[in-house]
PDB file of C-alpha atoms in Angstrom:
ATOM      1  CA  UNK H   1      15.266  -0.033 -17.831  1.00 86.00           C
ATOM      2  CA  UNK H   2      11.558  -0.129 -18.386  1.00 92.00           C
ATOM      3  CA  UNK H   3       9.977   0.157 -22.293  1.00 93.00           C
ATOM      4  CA  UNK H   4       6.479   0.994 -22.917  1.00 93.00           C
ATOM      5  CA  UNK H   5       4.796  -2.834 -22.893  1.00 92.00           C
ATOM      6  CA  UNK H   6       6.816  -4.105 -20.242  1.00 94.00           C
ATOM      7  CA  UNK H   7       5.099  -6.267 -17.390  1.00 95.00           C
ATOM      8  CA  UNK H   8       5.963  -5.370 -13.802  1.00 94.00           C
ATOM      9  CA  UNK H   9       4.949  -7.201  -9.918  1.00 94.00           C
ATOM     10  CA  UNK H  10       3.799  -4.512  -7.652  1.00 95.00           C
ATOM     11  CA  UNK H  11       5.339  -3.555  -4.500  1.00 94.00           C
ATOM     12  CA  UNK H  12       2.802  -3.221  -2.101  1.00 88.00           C
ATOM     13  CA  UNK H  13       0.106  -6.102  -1.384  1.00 81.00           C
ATOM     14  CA  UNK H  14      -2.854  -4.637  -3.431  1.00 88.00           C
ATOM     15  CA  UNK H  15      -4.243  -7.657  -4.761  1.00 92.00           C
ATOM     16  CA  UNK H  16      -2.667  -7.612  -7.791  1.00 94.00           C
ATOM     17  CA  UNK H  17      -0.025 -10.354  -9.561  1.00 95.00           C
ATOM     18  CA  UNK H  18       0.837  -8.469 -12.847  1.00 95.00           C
ATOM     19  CA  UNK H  19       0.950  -4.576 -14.343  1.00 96.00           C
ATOM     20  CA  UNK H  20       1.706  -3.734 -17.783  1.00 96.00           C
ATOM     21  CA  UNK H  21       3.271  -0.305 -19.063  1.00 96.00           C
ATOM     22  CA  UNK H  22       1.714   1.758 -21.615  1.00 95.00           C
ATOM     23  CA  UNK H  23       2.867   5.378 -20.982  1.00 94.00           C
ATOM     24  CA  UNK H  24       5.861   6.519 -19.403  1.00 94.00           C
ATOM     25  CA  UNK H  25       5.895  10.418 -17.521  1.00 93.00           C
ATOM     26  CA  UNK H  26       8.233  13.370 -18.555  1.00 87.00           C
ATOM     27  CA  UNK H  27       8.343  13.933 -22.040  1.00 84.00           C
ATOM     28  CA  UNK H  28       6.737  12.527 -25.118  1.00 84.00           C
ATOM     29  CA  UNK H  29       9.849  10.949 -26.532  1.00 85.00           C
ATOM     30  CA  UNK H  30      10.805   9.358 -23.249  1.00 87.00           C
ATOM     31  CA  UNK H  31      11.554   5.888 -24.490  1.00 91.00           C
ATOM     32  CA  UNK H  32      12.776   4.097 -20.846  1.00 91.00           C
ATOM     33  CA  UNK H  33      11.963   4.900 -17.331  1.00 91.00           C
ATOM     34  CA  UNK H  34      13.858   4.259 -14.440  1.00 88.00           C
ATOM     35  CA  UNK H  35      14.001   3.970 -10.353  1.00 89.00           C
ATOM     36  CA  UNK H  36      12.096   6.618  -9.250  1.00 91.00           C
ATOM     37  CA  UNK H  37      10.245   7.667 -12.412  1.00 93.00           C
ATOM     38  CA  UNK H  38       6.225   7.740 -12.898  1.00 95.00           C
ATOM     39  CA  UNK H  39       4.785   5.322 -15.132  1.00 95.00           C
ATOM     40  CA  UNK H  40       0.878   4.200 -15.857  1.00 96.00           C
ATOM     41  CA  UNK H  41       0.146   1.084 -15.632  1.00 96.00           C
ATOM     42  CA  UNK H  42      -2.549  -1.593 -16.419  1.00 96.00           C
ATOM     43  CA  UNK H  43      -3.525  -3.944 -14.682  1.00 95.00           C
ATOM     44  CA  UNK H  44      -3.317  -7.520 -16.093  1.00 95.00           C
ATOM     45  CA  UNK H  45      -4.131 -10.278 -13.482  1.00 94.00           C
ATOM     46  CA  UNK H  46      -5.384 -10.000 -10.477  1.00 94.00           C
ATOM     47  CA  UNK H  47      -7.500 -11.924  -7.388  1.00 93.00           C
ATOM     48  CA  UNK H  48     -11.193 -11.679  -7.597  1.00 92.00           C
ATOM     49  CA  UNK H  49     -13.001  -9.544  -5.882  1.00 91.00           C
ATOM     50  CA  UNK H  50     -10.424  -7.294  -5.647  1.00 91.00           C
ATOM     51  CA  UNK H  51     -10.450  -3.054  -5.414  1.00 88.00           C
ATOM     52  CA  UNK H  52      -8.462  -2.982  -8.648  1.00 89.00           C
ATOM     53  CA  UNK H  53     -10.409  -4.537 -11.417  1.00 92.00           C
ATOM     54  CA  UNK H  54      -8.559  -6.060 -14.105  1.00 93.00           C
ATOM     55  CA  UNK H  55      -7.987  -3.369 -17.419  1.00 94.00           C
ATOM     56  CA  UNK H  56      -7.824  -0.802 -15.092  1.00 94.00           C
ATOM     57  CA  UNK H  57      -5.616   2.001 -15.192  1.00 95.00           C
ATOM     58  CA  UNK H  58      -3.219   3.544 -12.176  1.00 94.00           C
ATOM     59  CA  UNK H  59      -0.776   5.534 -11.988  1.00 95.00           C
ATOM     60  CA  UNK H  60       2.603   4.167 -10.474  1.00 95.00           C
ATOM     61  CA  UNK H  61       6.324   4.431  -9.461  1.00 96.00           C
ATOM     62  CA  UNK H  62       8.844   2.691 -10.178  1.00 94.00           C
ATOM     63  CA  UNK H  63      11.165   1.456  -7.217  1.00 93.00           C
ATOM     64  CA  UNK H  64      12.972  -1.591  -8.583  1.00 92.00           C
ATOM     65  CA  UNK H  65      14.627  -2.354 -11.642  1.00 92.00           C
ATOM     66  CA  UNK H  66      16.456  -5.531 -12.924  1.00 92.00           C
ATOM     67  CA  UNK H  67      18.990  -3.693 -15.156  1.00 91.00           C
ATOM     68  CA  UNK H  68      22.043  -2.737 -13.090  1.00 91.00           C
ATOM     69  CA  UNK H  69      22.394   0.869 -11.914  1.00 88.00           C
ATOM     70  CA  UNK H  70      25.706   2.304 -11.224  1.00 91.00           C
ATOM     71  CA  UNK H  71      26.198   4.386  -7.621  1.00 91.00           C
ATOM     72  CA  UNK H  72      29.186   7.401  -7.299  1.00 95.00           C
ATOM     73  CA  UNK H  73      31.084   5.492  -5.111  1.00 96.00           C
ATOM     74  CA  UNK H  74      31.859   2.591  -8.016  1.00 94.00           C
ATOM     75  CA  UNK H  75      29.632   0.004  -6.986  1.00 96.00           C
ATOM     76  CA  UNK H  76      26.350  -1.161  -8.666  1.00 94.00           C
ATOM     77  CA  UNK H  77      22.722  -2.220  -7.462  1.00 90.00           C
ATOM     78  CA  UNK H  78      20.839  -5.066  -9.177  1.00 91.00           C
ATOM     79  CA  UNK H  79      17.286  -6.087  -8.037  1.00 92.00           C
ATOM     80  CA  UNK H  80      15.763  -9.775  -9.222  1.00 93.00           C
ATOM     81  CA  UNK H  81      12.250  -8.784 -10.360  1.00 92.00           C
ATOM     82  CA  UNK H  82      11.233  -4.948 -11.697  1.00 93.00           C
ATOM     83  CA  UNK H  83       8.454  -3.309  -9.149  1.00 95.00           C
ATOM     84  CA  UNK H  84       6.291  -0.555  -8.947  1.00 96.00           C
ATOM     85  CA  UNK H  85       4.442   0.874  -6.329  1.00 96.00           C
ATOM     86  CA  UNK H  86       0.724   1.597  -7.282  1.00 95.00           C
ATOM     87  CA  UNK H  87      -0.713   4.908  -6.181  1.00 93.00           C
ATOM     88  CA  UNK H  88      -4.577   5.788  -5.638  1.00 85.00           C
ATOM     89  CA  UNK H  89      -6.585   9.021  -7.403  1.00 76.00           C
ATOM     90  CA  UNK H  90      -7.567  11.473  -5.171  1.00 67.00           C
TER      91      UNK H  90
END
């Protein structure tokens, strides 16, 4: 469960340690986002010299979350860190 404000670790090796959330996609009441949803993201720290300059902003999706999820067969899935995938502008 991801709240506007919330800092995520990308995914992918982009250069970058730390994204924070300030919009989520699909609705302007949308108050959480979850596996799978679009989010944007700035970015907070990352290494120098980098593509992605720091207070940047990218569009990304979500792919793990800490809060447990529940699958139809009765079992749940529970990730250690929340992640997002960053995703260029074309």
């Amino acid at each position: 469960m991801i709240k506007k404000s919330s800092y995520l670790v990308p995914a992918d090796r982009c250069g970058v340690w730390w994204v924070s959330v300030f919009h989520l996609y699909h609705g302007f009441s949308r108050k959480t986002a979850y596996c799978g949803n679009f989010v944007k993201v700035s970015v907070k720290r990352t290494k120098p010299n980098n593509w992605l300059k720091k207070k940047s902003k990218v569009k990304g999706i979500l792919i793990r979350n800490k809060k447990e999820v529940s699958k139809k067969d009765g079992t749940y899935v529970k990730f250690f860190l929340n992640n997002v995938v960053l995703l260029k502008k074309r």
